[in-house]
Coordinates of C-alpha atoms and ligand atoms in Angstrom, one line a residue:
M1192 CA -30.2 -16.7 17.8
A1193 CA -27.4 -15.4 15.6
T1194 CA -23.9 -15.3 17.1
N1195 CA -22.9 -11.7 17.9
P1196 CA -19.6 -10.7 16.3
A1197 CA -18.8 -8.4 19.3
E1198 CA -19.1 -11.4 21.6
V1199 CA -17.9 -14.3 19.6
L1200 CA -14.5 -14.3 21.3
A1201 CA -16.0 -14.0 24.8
L1202 CA -13.1 -11.8 26.0
P1203 CA -13.4 -9.2 28.8
K1204 CA -13.6 -5.7 27.4
P1205 CA -10.5 -3.6 27.8
A1206 CA -10.8 -0.4 30.0
W1207 CA -10.9 1.8 26.9
A1208 CA -14.0 0.1 25.5
A1209 CA -16.1 0.7 28.6
D1210 CA -19.0 3.2 29.2
E1211 CA -19.2 6.0 26.7
V1212 CA -17.1 4.2 24.1
G1213 CA -19.4 1.2 24.5
M1214 CA -22.4 3.4 24.0
L1215 CA -20.9 5.0 20.9
Y1216 CA -20.3 1.5 19.5
D1217 CA -24.0 0.6 20.1
M1218 CA -25.1 3.9 18.4
A1219 CA -22.7 3.4 15.5
H1220 CA -23.9 -0.2 15.1
R1221 CA -27.5 1.0 15.0
F1222 CA -26.6 3.7 12.4
M1223 CA -24.7 1.3 10.1
S1224 CA -27.5 -1.3 10.4
E1225 CA -30.4 1.1 9.7
E1226 CA -28.9 3.7 7.4
I1227 CA -26.1 2.0 5.5
A1228 CA -26.6 -1.8 5.4
P1229 CA -30.1 -1.6 3.8
R1230 CA -28.8 0.4 0.9
Y1231 CA -25.4 -1.2 0.6
D1232 CA -26.1 -3.2 -2.6
E1233 CA -27.0 0.1 -4.2
F1234 CA -23.8 1.7 -3.0
E1235 CA -21.8 -1.2 -4.3
K1236 CA -23.5 -0.7 -7.7
N1237 CA -22.8 3.0 -7.7
E1238 CA -19.3 2.4 -6.4
M1239 CA -19.7 5.0 -3.7
V1240 CA -21.8 5.8 -0.6
D1241 CA -24.2 8.7 -1.0
R1242 CA -23.0 12.1 0.2
E1243 CA -26.3 12.3 2.2
C1244 CA -25.0 9.3 4.3
W1245 CA -21.9 11.3 5.2
L1246 CA -24.1 14.2 6.4
K1247 CA -26.3 11.8 8.4
A1248 CA -23.2 10.3 9.9
G1249 CA -22.0 13.8 10.9
A1250 CA -25.4 14.6 12.4
A1251 CA -25.2 11.4 14.4
G1252 CA -21.8 12.3 15.9
L1253 CA -19.9 9.6 13.9
L1254 CA -17.5 12.1 12.2
C1255 CA -14.5 13.5 14.1
A1256 CA -15.4 11.7 17.3
S1257 CA -11.8 12.2 18.5
M1258 CA -11.5 15.8 17.6
P1259 CA -11.8 18.4 20.4
E1260 CA -15.3 19.8 21.0
E1261 CA -14.1 23.4 20.4
Y1262 CA -13.6 22.4 16.7
G1263 CA -16.9 20.6 16.4
G1264 CA -15.7 17.1 17.3
S1265 CA -16.8 15.0 20.2
G1266 CA -13.7 15.3 22.3
G1267 CA -12.9 11.5 22.3
T1268 CA -9.8 9.5 21.7
F1269 CA -8.7 6.8 19.2
A1270 CA -10.9 4.4 21.4
H1271 CA -13.9 6.2 20.0
E1272 CA -12.7 5.9 16.4
S1273 CA -12.1 2.2 17.1
A1274 CA -15.7 1.8 18.3
I1275 CA -17.0 3.3 15.0
I1276 CA -14.7 1.2 12.8
E1277 CA -15.6 -1.9 14.7
A1278 CA -19.3 -1.2 14.2
I1279 CA -18.7 -0.8 10.5
G1280 CA -16.8 -4.1 10.4
H1281 CA -19.3 -6.0 12.5
V1282 CA -22.3 -4.8 10.4
G1283 CA -20.3 -5.5 7.2
V1284 CA -20.4 -2.1 5.5
D1285 CA -16.6 -1.9 5.1
G1286 CA -16.7 0.4 2.1
F1287 CA -18.1 3.3 4.0
G1288 CA -14.8 5.4 4.1
I1289 CA -15.4 7.4 7.3
G1290 CA -12.5 5.7 9.1
L1291 CA -9.9 7.4 6.9
H1292 CA -11.7 10.7 7.1
N1293 CA -11.9 10.5 11.0
S1294 CA -8.7 9.0 12.1
I1295 CA -6.3 9.9 9.3
V1296 CA -7.3 13.1 7.6
A1297 CA -8.7 15.1 10.6
P1298 CA -5.7 14.4 12.8
Y1299 CA -3.3 16.1 10.3
I1300 CA -5.4 19.2 10.6
L1301 CA -5.5 19.1 14.3
H1302 CA -1.8 18.6 14.6
Y1303 CA -0.4 20.7 11.8
A1304 CA -2.9 23.4 10.7
S1305 CA -3.0 26.9 12.1
E1306 CA -5.6 27.9 14.7
E1307 CA -7.6 29.8 12.1
Q1308 CA -7.6 26.7 9.7
K1309 CA -8.6 24.3 12.5
K1310 CA -11.6 26.6 13.2
R1311 CA -12.5 26.8 9.5
W1312 CA -12.0 23.1 8.5
L1313 CA -12.6 20.8 11.4
P1314 CA -16.2 21.8 12.1
K1315 CA -17.1 21.1 8.5
L1316 CA -15.2 17.8 8.6
A1317 CA -17.4 16.9 11.6
T1318 CA -20.6 17.6 9.8
G1319 CA -19.6 15.9 6.6
E1320 CA -19.9 19.1 4.6
L1321 CA -16.2 18.4 3.9
I1322 CA -15.2 14.9 3.0
G1323 CA -11.6 14.1 3.5
A1324 CA -9.0 12.2 1.5
I1325 CA -5.2 11.9 1.6
A1326 CA -3.3 11.7 -1.7
M1327 CA 0.2 10.1 -1.3
T1328 CA 0.4 7.4 -4.0
E1329 CA 1.3 8.2 -7.6
P1330 CA 1.4 6.0 -10.6
G1331 CA 5.2 5.9 -10.2
A1332 CA 5.5 6.1 -6.4
G1333 CA 3.6 3.8 -4.0
S1334 CA 5.8 2.0 -1.4
D1335 CA 8.6 4.4 -2.2
L1336 CA 7.0 7.6 -1.0
Q1337 CA 10.2 9.5 -1.4
G1338 CA 9.7 9.1 -5.1
V1339 CA 6.7 11.4 -5.2
K1340 CA 6.9 13.7 -8.2
T1341 CA 3.9 16.1 -7.7
R1342 CA 5.5 19.5 -7.7
A1343 CA 4.3 22.5 -5.7
E1344 CA 6.1 25.7 -6.8
K1345 CA 5.6 28.9 -4.9
D1346 CA 4.3 31.8 -7.0
G1347 CA 3.5 34.9 -4.9
N1348 CA 0.9 33.8 -2.2
Q1349 CA 0.0 30.7 -4.1
Y1350 CA 1.4 27.3 -4.9
K1351 CA 1.2 26.1 -8.5
V1352 CA 0.8 22.4 -8.3
N1353 CA 1.4 19.9 -11.1
G1354 CA 1.2 16.1 -11.0
S1355 CA -1.1 13.2 -10.5
K1356 CA -2.2 10.7 -7.8
T1357 CA -3.8 7.3 -8.0
F1358 CA -5.7 4.8 -5.8
I1359 CA -7.1 7.7 -3.6
T1360 CA -9.8 6.5 -1.2
N1361 CA -12.9 8.8 -1.2
G1362 CA -11.4 10.2 -4.4
Q1363 CA -14.7 10.9 -6.1
L1364 CA -16.5 12.4 -3.2
A1365 CA -13.7 14.2 -1.3
N1366 CA -13.7 18.0 -1.4
F1367 CA -10.9 18.3 1.1
I1368 CA -7.7 16.5 0.1
I1369 CA -4.3 16.5 1.8
V1370 CA -1.8 16.2 -1.1
V1371 CA 1.8 15.0 -0.7
T1372 CA 4.0 17.3 -2.8
K1373 CA 7.6 18.2 -3.4
T1374 CA 8.3 21.8 -2.7
D1375 CA 12.0 21.2 -3.2
P1376 CA 12.7 18.1 -5.4
E1377 CA 16.4 18.5 -4.8
K1378 CA 16.1 17.7 -1.2
G1379 CA 14.3 14.3 -1.4
A1380 CA 12.3 13.6 1.8
K1381 CA 13.3 16.9 3.2
G1382 CA 11.7 18.7 0.2
T1383 CA 8.3 17.0 0.9
S1384 CA 5.3 19.1 2.0
L1385 CA 1.7 18.5 2.7
I1386 CA -0.8 20.9 1.1
V1387 CA -4.5 21.0 1.7
V1388 CA -6.6 21.3 -1.5
E1389 CA -10.2 22.5 -1.0
T1390 CA -11.4 21.2 -4.4
D1391 CA -14.5 23.4 -4.6
E1392 CA -12.3 26.4 -4.5
V1393 CA -9.4 25.7 -6.9
E1394 CA -8.9 25.7 -10.6
G1395 CA -6.7 23.1 -12.3
F1396 CA -8.1 20.2 -10.2
E1397 CA -9.5 17.2 -12.0
R1398 CA -10.8 13.8 -10.9
G1399 CA -10.0 10.8 -13.1
R1400 CA -11.8 7.4 -13.1
N1401 CA -13.5 5.8 -10.2
L1402 CA -11.3 2.8 -10.4
D1403 CA -12.7 -0.7 -10.9
K1404 CA -11.6 -2.8 -7.9
I1405 CA -12.1 -6.4 -7.0
G1406 CA -13.5 -5.5 -3.6
L1407 CA -14.6 -2.6 -1.4
K1408 CA -16.9 -1.8 -4.2
A1409 CA -18.9 0.7 -2.1
N1410 CA -15.9 2.9 -1.7
D1411 CA -14.7 5.3 -4.4
T1412 CA -11.1 5.0 -5.2
S1413 CA -9.7 7.5 -7.8
E1414 CA -7.1 9.1 -9.9
L1415 CA -6.6 12.8 -9.3
F1416 CA -4.9 15.3 -11.7
F1417 CA -3.4 18.7 -10.9
N1418 CA -2.7 20.9 -13.9
D1419 CA -1.3 24.3 -12.8
M1420 CA -3.6 24.0 -9.8
R1421 CA -3.5 27.1 -7.7
V1422 CA -3.6 26.7 -3.9
P1423 CA -3.0 29.5 -1.3
T1424 CA 0.4 29.1 0.4
S1425 CA -1.5 29.3 3.7
N1426 CA -2.8 25.8 2.9
L1427 CA 0.6 24.3 3.6
L1428 CA 0.4 22.1 6.7
G1429 CA 3.0 23.2 9.3
H1430 CA 5.0 26.4 9.7
E1431 CA 7.5 25.8 7.0
E1432 CA 8.0 23.7 3.9
G1433 CA 9.8 20.4 4.0
Q1434 CA 8.0 19.0 7.0
G1435 CA 5.8 16.6 5.1
F1436 CA 7.8 13.4 5.5
V1437 CA 8.2 13.9 9.2
Q1438 CA 4.4 14.6 9.5
L1439 CA 3.6 11.4 7.5
M1440 CA 5.9 9.3 9.7
Q1441 CA 4.3 10.8 12.9
Q1442 CA 0.7 10.0 11.7
L1443 CA 1.2 6.7 9.8
P1444 CA 1.1 4.6 13.0
Q1445 CA -2.5 5.5 13.7
E1446 CA -3.4 4.8 10.0
R1447 CA -1.8 1.4 10.4
L1448 CA -3.5 0.6 13.7
Q1449 CA -6.8 1.6 12.1
I1450 CA -6.3 -1.0 9.4
G1451 CA -5.9 -3.5 12.3
T1452 CA -9.2 -2.3 13.6
G1453 CA -11.0 -3.2 10.4
A1454 CA -9.2 -6.5 10.3
I1455 CA -10.1 -7.7 13.8
A1456 CA -13.7 -6.6 13.3
M1457 CA -14.1 -8.5 10.1
I1458 CA -12.4 -11.5 11.6
E1459 CA -15.0 -11.5 14.4
R1460 CA -17.9 -11.2 11.9
A1461 CA -16.5 -14.0 9.7
L1462 CA -16.3 -16.3 12.7
A1463 CA -19.8 -15.4 14.0
L1464 CA -21.4 -16.0 10.6
T1465 CA -19.5 -19.2 10.0
I1466 CA -20.3 -20.7 13.4
D1467 CA -24.0 -20.0 12.7
Y1468 CA -23.7 -21.5 9.2
V1469 CA -22.0 -24.7 10.1
K1470 CA -24.6 -25.4 12.8
E1471 CA -27.4 -25.0 10.3
R1472 CA -26.0 -26.7 7.2
K1473 CA -26.1 -30.5 7.0
A1474 CA -24.1 -33.1 5.1
F1475 CA -24.1 -36.9 5.5
G1476 CA -27.0 -36.6 7.9
K1477 CA -25.4 -34.3 10.4
A1478 CA -24.6 -30.6 10.9
I1479 CA -21.2 -29.5 9.4
I1480 CA -20.1 -28.5 12.9
E1481 CA -20.2 -32.1 14.0
F1482 CA -17.3 -33.0 11.7
Q1483 CA -14.1 -33.0 13.6
N1484 CA -12.4 -31.0 10.8
T1485 CA -14.9 -28.2 11.2
Q1486 CA -14.4 -28.1 15.0
F1487 CA -10.6 -28.2 14.6
K1488 CA -10.6 -25.4 11.9
L1489 CA -12.8 -23.2 13.9
A1490 CA -10.9 -23.9 17.1
E1491 CA -7.7 -22.8 15.4
L1492 CA -9.3 -19.7 14.0
K1493 CA -10.9 -18.7 17.2
T1494 CA -7.6 -19.2 19.0
E1495 CA -5.8 -17.0 16.5
A1496 CA -8.5 -14.4 16.6
T1497 CA -8.3 -14.3 20.4
I1498 CA -4.6 -13.7 20.2
G1499 CA -5.2 -11.0 17.6
R1500 CA -7.9 -9.2 19.7
V1501 CA -5.7 -9.2 22.8
F1502 CA -2.8 -7.8 20.8
Y1503 CA -5.1 -5.2 19.2
N1504 CA -6.6 -4.1 22.5
D1505 CA -3.1 -3.7 23.9
C1506 CA -2.0 -1.6 20.9
V1507 CA -5.0 0.7 21.5
T1508 CA -4.3 1.0 25.2
R1509 CA -0.7 2.0 24.3
H1510 CA -1.8 4.4 21.6
I1511 CA -4.2 6.3 23.7
N1512 CA -1.5 6.6 26.4
G1513 CA 0.9 7.9 23.7
G1514 CA 3.1 4.9 23.7
L1515 CA 2.5 3.0 20.4
D1516 CA 5.8 2.9 18.6
P1517 CA 5.9 2.7 14.8
A1518 CA 7.2 -0.9 14.7
T1519 CA 4.4 -2.2 16.9
A1520 CA 1.8 -0.3 14.8
S1521 CA 3.4 -2.0 11.7
M1522 CA 3.1 -5.4 13.4
A1523 CA -0.6 -4.7 14.1
K1524 CA -1.2 -3.7 10.4
Y1525 CA 0.6 -6.7 8.9
W1526 CA -0.2 -9.5 11.3
L1527 CA -3.9 -8.6 11.7
S1528 CA -4.5 -8.1 8.0
D1529 CA -2.7 -11.4 7.2
L1530 CA -4.8 -13.1 9.8
Q1531 CA -8.0 -11.5 8.3
G1532 CA -7.1 -13.0 4.9
K1533 CA -6.6 -16.4 6.4
V1534 CA -9.7 -16.4 8.6
V1535 CA -12.0 -15.2 5.8
D1536 CA -10.6 -17.7 3.4
E1537 CA -11.0 -20.7 5.8
C1538 CA -14.5 -19.4 6.8
L1539 CA -15.5 -19.3 3.1
Q1540 CA -14.2 -22.9 2.7
L1541 CA -16.6 -24.0 5.5
H1542 CA -19.5 -22.5 3.5
G1543 CA -18.8 -24.7 0.6
G1544 CA -20.2 -23.5 -2.8
Y1545 CA -22.5 -21.1 -1.0
G1546 CA -19.4 -19.2 0.2
Y1547 CA -18.5 -18.4 -3.4
M1548 CA -22.0 -16.9 -4.0
N1549 CA -22.3 -13.1 -3.7
E1550 CA -25.5 -13.4 -1.8
Y1551 CA -23.6 -14.8 1.1
P1552 CA -21.8 -12.1 3.1
I1553 CA -18.6 -14.2 3.4
A1554 CA -18.1 -13.8 -0.4
R1555 CA -18.0 -10.0 -0.1
M1556 CA -15.7 -10.2 2.9
F1557 CA -13.3 -12.4 0.9
R1558 CA -13.1 -9.7 -1.8
D1559 CA -13.0 -6.8 0.7
A1560 CA -10.3 -8.3 2.9
R1561 CA -7.6 -8.6 0.2
V1562 CA -6.6 -5.0 -0.1
Q1563 CA -5.9 -4.7 3.6
R1564 CA -2.5 -6.3 3.0
I1565 CA -1.7 -3.8 0.3
Y1566 CA -2.8 -0.3 1.3
G1567 CA -1.5 1.8 4.2
G1568 CA 1.9 0.5 3.2
T1569 CA 2.1 -3.1 2.0
N1570 CA 2.8 -5.9 4.5
E1571 CA 6.3 -6.3 3.0
I1572 CA 7.0 -2.6 3.9
M1573 CA 5.6 -3.2 7.4
K1574 CA 8.2 -6.0 7.8
L1575 CA 10.9 -3.7 6.6
L1576 CA 9.9 -1.1 9.2
I1577 CA 9.8 -3.8 11.9
G1578 CA 13.2 -5.1 10.7
R1579 CA 14.7 -1.7 11.1
S1580 CA 13.7 -1.6 14.8
L1581 CA 15.6 -4.8 15.6
Ligands
LIG2841 C1 -8.2 0.2 -2.6 C2 -7.0 1.0 -2.4 C3 -7.1 2.2 -1.7 C4 -6.0 3.0 -1.5 N1 -6.1 4.2 -0.8 C5 -5.1 5.1 -0.8 C6 -5.2 6.4 -0.4 O1 -6.3 6.8 0.1 N2 -4.2 7.3 -0.4 C7 -3.0 6.9 -1.0 O2 -2.1 7.7 -1.0 N3 -2.8 5.7 -1.4 C8 -3.8 4.8 -1.4 N4 -3.6 3.5 -1.9 C9 -2.3 3.1 -2.4 C10 -1.6 2.1 -1.6 O3 -1.1 2.7 -0.4 C11 -0.4 1.6 -2.4 O4 -1.0 0.8 -3.5 C12 0.6 0.8 -1.7 O5 1.3 1.6 -0.8 C13 1.6 0.0 -2.6 O6 2.1 0.9 -3.5 P1 2.1 0.4 -5.1 O7 0.7 0.0 -5.4 O8 2.7 1.4 -5.9 O9 3.0 -0.9 -5.1 P2 4.5 -1.0 -5.3 O10 5.2 -0.1 -4.4 O11 4.8 -1.0 -6.8 O12 4.8 -2.5 -4.8 C14 4.7 -3.7 -5.6 C15 5.1 -4.9 -4.8 O13 6.5 -4.7 -4.5 C16 6.7 -4.8 -3.1 N5 7.8 -3.9 -2.6 C17 8.0 -2.6 -2.9 N6 9.1 -2.2 -2.3 C18 9.6 -3.2 -1.6 C19 10.7 -3.3 -0.8 N7 11.5 -2.3 -0.5 N8 11.0 -4.5 -0.3 C20 10.2 -5.6 -0.5 N9 9.1 -5.5 -1.3 C21 8.8 -4.3 -1.8 C22 5.4 -4.4 -2.5 O14 5.2 -4.9 -1.1 C23 4.4 -5.0 -3.5 O15 4.2 -6.4 -3.1 C24 -4.7 2.6 -2.0 C25 -4.6 1.4 -2.7 C26 -5.7 0.6 -2.9 C27 -5.6 -0.6 -3.7

């Protein structure tokens, strides 16, 4: 019987993963296995997952699981979001970008939109009628977010927005985009504001290329252009301009933890697949697992994965109790994504030449893992943030 990624580390489940979170994991796992995995090659070829799958995910309760029920969500916590992202990683459909929609885009609305906007937007984010994205990065400003140039100028009851963004996840499908703008360029970070763009309702919005990436092929990643784009001033997040940087700093820890979720889930899948492979494959008359090198390598990887999982579980416990500080969230992002790269690379090595063949899942994992060290703030930036806390 195939090794189960969810059980490969044989650790006790943390309290937050019990009962209904466990049931949500099982349901999400079934959904990803039945609805997404069978069509995943097609999605990789199309470089995006069908909009229909988003609607199905919404109908199955996999969108906005941590949003309050009064706004169409399921009333859960980050533990529920973790269960869904873990299911995606364990099934191996990492390009299905609902994690960003659920635990990055929706929380900005919950925390900073007006009551009327929450009632208008969150239910549609929960059904998948609205697909979310967040547009921070620009061609000239990635790590240095203060360097954002996209300008939003007030003109009556509208903002006139000019500028461009790049590398935006869900950028082809998204019709609900939180855009990082400068409302007062003189003020630097204090002149930064977040503005919601409902792309179906504005003029002057244009999508660029669906960018050709080395991995995460099933996810659309795009350039976006704003040419005198008109957005109602009421789409500003927060009560006043200039709050954008503070809002980003408040929400980025969850984004970083969520990258850790994807990392630990892929680590567990890589281990499970590799343990099965080395038991099956033979060389010099014996199974690969019988070589001491294989056992030592897998022993090291399982040990590090166990340390990673215990650390991750603790971060989630702290986060749902409101106590995950930004430096620890940065540690989770950097250390778990570094470990993911190492584990996937070593596991590929244990597959020999087959590991380099796209028909083996470890090959796709190798390609998909690489970006985890780059997006959400590069791992170098994570170390800067940790350094500042010393
Ligand atoms: C697949 C993909 C999806 C993405 N999705 C999104 C998205 O949805 N929304 C969004 O806004 N962005 C997204 N991004 C952008 C991503 O967050 C940025 O690429 C990332 O923050 C790095 O910015 P940059 O590419 O401009 O690199 P740069 O900032 O140019 O960095 C280049 C190198 O310099 C290093 N560096 C920079 N500053 C320092 C410093 N002070 N000290 C030490 N080293 C430093 C970096 O670590 C890196 O190694 C995505 C990127 C990719 C590849």
